[in-house]
Short mmCIF file of C-alpha atoms in Angstrom, two decimals:
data_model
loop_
_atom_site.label_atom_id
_atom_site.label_comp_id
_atom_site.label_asym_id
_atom_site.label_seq_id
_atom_site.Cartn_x
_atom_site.Cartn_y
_atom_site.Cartn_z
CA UNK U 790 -5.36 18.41 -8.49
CA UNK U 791 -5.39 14.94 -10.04
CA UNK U 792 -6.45 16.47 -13.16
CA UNK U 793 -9.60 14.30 -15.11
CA UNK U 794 -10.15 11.37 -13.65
CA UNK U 795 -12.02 8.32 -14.99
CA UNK U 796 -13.38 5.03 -13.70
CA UNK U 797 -13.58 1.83 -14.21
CA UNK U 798 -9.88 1.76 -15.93
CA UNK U 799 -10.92 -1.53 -17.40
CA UNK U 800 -14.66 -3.46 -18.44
CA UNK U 801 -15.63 -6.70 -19.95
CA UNK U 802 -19.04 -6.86 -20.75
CA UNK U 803 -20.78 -9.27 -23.07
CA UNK U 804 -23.18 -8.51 -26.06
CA UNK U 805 -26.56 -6.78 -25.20
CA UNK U 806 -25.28 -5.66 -21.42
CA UNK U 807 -25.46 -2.15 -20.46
CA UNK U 808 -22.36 -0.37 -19.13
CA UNK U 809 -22.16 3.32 -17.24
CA UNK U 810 -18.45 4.96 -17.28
CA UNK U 811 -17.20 7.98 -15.23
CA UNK U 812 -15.89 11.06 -15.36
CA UNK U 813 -14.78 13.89 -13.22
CA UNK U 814 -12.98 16.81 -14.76
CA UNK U 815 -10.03 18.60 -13.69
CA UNK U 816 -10.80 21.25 -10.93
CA UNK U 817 -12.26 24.60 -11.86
CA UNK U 818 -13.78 22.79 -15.44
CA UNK U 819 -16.96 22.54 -16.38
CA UNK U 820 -17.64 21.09 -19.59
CA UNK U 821 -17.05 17.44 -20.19
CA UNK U 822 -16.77 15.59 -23.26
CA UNK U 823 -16.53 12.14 -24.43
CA UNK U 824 -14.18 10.19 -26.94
CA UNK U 825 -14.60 6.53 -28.84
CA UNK U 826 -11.16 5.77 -29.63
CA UNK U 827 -11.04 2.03 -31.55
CA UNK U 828 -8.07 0.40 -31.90
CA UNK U 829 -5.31 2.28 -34.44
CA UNK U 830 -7.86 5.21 -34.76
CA UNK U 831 -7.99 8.32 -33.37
CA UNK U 832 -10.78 9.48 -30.83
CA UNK U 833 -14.16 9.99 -32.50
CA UNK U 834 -16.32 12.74 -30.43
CA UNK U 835 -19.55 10.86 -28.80
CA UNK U 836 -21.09 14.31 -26.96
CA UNK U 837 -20.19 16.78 -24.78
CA UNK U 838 -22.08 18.54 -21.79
CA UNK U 839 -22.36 21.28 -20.34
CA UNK U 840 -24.62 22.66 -17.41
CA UNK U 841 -26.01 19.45 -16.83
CA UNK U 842 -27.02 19.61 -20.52
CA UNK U 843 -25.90 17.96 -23.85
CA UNK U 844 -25.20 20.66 -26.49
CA UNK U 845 -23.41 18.79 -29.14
CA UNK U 846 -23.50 15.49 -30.52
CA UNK U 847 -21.34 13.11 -32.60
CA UNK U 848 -22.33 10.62 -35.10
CA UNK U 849 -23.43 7.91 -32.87
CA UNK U 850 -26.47 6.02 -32.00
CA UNK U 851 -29.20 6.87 -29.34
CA UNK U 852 -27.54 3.83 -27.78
CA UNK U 853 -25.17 6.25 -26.30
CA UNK U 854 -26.30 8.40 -23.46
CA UNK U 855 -24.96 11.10 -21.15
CA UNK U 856 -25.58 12.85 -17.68
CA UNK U 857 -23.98 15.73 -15.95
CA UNK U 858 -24.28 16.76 -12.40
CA UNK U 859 -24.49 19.55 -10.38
CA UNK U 860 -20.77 18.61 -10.08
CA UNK U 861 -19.85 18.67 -13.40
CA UNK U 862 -18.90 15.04 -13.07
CA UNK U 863 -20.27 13.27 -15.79
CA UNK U 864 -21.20 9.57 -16.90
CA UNK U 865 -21.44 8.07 -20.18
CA UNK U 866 -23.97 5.41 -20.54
CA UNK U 867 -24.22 2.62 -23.51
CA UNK U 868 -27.18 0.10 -23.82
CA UNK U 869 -27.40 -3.28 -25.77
CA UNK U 870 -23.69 -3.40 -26.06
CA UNK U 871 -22.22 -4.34 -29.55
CA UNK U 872 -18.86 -6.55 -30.22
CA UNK U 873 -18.50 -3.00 -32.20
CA UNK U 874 -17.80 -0.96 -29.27
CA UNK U 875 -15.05 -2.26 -27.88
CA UNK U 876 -12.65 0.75 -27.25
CA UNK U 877 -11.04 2.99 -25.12
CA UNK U 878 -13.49 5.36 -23.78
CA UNK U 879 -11.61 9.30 -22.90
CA UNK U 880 -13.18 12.11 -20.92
CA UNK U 881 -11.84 15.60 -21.64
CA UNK U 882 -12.66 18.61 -19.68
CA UNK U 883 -12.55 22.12 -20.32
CA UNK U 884 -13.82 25.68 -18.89
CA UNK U 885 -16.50 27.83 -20.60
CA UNK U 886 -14.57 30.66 -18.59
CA UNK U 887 -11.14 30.40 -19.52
CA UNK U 888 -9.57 28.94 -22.71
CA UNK U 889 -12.84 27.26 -24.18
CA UNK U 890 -11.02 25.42 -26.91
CA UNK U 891 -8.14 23.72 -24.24
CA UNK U 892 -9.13 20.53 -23.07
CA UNK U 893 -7.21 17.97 -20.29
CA UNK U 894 -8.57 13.81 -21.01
CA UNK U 895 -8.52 12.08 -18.56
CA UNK U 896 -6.31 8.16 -18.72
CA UNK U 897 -9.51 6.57 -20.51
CA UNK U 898 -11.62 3.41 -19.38
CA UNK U 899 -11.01 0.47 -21.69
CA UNK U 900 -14.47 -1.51 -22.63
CA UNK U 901 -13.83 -4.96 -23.99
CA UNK U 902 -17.13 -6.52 -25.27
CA UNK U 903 -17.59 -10.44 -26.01
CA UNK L 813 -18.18 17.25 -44.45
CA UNK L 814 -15.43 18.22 -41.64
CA UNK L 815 -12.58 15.49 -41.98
CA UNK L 816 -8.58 15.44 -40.65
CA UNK L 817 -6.70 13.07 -42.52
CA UNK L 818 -2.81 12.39 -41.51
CA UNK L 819 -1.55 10.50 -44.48
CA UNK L 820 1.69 8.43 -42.78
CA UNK L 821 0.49 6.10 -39.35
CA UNK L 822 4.15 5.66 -39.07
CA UNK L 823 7.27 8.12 -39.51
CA UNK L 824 10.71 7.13 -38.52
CA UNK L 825 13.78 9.51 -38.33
CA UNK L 826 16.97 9.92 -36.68
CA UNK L 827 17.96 12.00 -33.90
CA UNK L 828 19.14 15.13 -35.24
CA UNK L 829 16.74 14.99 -38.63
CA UNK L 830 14.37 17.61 -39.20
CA UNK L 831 10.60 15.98 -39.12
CA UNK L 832 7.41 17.14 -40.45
CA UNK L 833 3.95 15.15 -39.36
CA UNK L 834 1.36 16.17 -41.86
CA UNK L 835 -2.03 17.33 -41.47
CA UNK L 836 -4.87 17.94 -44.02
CA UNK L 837 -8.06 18.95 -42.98
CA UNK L 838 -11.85 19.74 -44.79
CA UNK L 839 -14.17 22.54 -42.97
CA UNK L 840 -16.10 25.00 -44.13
CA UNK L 841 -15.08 28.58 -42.40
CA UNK L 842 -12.24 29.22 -40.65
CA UNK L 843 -10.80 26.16 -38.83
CA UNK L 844 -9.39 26.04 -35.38
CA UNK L 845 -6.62 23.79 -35.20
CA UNK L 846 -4.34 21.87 -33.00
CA UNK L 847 -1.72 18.72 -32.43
CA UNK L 848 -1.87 16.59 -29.43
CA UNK L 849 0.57 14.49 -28.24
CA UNK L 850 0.03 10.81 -26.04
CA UNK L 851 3.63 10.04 -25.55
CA UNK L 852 4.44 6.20 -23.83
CA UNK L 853 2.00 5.49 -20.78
CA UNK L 854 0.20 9.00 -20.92
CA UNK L 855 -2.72 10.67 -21.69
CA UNK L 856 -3.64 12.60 -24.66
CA UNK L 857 -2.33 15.97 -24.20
CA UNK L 858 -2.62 19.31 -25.69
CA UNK L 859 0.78 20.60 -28.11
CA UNK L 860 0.16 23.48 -29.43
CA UNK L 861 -2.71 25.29 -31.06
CA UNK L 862 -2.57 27.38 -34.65
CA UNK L 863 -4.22 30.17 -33.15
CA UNK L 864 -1.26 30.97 -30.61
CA UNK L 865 1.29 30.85 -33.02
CA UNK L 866 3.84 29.25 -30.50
CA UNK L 867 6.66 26.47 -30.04
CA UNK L 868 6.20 23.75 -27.95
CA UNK L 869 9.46 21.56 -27.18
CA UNK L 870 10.89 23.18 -30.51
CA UNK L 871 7.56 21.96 -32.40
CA UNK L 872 6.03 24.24 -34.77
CA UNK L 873 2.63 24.08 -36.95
CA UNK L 874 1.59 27.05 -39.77
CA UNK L 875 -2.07 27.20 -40.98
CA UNK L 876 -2.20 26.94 -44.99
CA UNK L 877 -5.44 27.50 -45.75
CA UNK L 878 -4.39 27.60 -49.49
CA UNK L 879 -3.47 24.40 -49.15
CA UNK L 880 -5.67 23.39 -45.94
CA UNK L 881 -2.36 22.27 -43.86
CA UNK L 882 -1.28 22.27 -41.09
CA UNK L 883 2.09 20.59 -40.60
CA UNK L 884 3.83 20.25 -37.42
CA UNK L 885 7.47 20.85 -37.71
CA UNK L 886 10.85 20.29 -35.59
CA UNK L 887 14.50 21.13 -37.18
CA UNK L 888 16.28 18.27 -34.90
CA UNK L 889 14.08 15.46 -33.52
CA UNK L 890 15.11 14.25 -30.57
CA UNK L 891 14.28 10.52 -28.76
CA UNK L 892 12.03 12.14 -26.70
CA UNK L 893 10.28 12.91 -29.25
CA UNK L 894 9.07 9.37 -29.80
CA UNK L 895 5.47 9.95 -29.36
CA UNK L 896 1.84 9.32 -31.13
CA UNK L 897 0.77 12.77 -32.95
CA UNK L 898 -2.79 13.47 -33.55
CA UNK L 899 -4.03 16.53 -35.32
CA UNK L 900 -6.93 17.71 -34.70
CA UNK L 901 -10.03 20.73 -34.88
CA UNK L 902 -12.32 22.14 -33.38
CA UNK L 903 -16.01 22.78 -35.01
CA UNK L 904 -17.99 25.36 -33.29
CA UNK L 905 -17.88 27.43 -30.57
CA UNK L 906 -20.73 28.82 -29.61
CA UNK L 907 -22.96 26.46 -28.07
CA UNK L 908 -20.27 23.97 -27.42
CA UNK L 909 -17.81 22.73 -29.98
CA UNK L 910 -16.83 19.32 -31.06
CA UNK L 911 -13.28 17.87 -31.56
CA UNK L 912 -12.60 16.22 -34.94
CA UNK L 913 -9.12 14.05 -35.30
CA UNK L 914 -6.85 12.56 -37.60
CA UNK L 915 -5.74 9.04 -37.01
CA UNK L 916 -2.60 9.79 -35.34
CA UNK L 917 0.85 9.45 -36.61
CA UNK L 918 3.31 7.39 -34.56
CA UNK L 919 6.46 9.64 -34.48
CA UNK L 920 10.04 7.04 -34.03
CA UNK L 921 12.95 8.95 -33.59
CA UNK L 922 16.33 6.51 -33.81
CA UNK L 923 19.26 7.30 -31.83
#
């Protein structure tokens, strides 16, 4: 098991662009959740999802959007792209069915906007 | 509001010196909490959670709700050690929960 795995590692993107970022969670998990984590911070919670639905939500703009699949793999979309949200982007998964409250992130996709 | 504040980004101490990485925290009810670790090149991972009451690589953390702490302790650091430290909760549980965390404190242990 590779554990939570996330892709693109790395994305440059310029102002106004919209970007998509992936996630598949560690085998036998099935609720994903998303991380901002800016530079010297620690992660800020975006959303998290669970059976193809999005039950809790962060502080952070309708500019940030979600999907689950059937899966459980999950994608993180953000539209008109700010200098702002440059970051590293983390996944975390974690079962409804076993220890709700442990969660494995993934390495993280790095988003540098210009 | 629900807030984790780690007062010290950076804490240096020799091998052999005891360490303590503070943690405050703000919630309202009773507050699940834990301490990941990211050490060099690695993810984010899981230490230990308040709610097991365990030690993890001689690391230990006591709930103070008196004093809404959560400290994560070791008696002897060691250069392994050498690690970022983020404290962290968790805010709800039924319907999903989200994960609040501190800013991290950058643990250097000196040989």
């Amino acid at each position: 098991d590779a554990g939570v795995t996330q892709s693109p590692t790395h994305l440059i993107k310029t102002r106004g662009q919209q970007v998509t970022l992936r996630c598949s969670p560690k085998s036998g998990h099935d609720t994903v959740s998303w991380y901002q984590q800016a530079l010297g911070q620690g992660p800020q919670f975006i959303f998290q999802y669970y059976e193809e639905e999005e039950r809790q939500r962060g502080n952070f703009p309708d500019r940030f959007s979600g999907h689950q699949f059937p899966n459980y793999s999950s994608e993180l979309n953000v539209n008109a792209l700010l200098l702002g949200d440059s970051a590293l982007y983390l996944c975390a998964s974690s079962s409804e069915q076993g220890a709700v409250d442990e969660q494995f992130f993934g390495p993280g996709t790095r988003l540098t906007v210009l | 509001a629900q807030r984790v504040t780690q007062p010290e980004k950076l804490l240096s101490v020799f091998k052999g010196a005891p360490v303590e990485l503070k943690c405050n925290y703000s919630y309202s009810g009773s507050p699940e909490l834990f301490w990941y670790v990211q050490y060099s090149r690695q993810r984010l991972q899981l230490l230990l959670r308040h709610i097991s009451r365990e030690s993890i690589k001689g690391f230990t953390a006591d709930l103070n709700k008196g004093e809404t702490s959560f400290h994560l302790k070791k008696p002897f650091a060691q250069e392994e050690d050498s690690a970022m430290y983020y404290c962290a909760l968790n805010d709800g549980y039924t319907g999903g929960f989200k994960t609040i965390f501190g800013a991290g404190t950058r643990l250097f242990v000196k040989a």
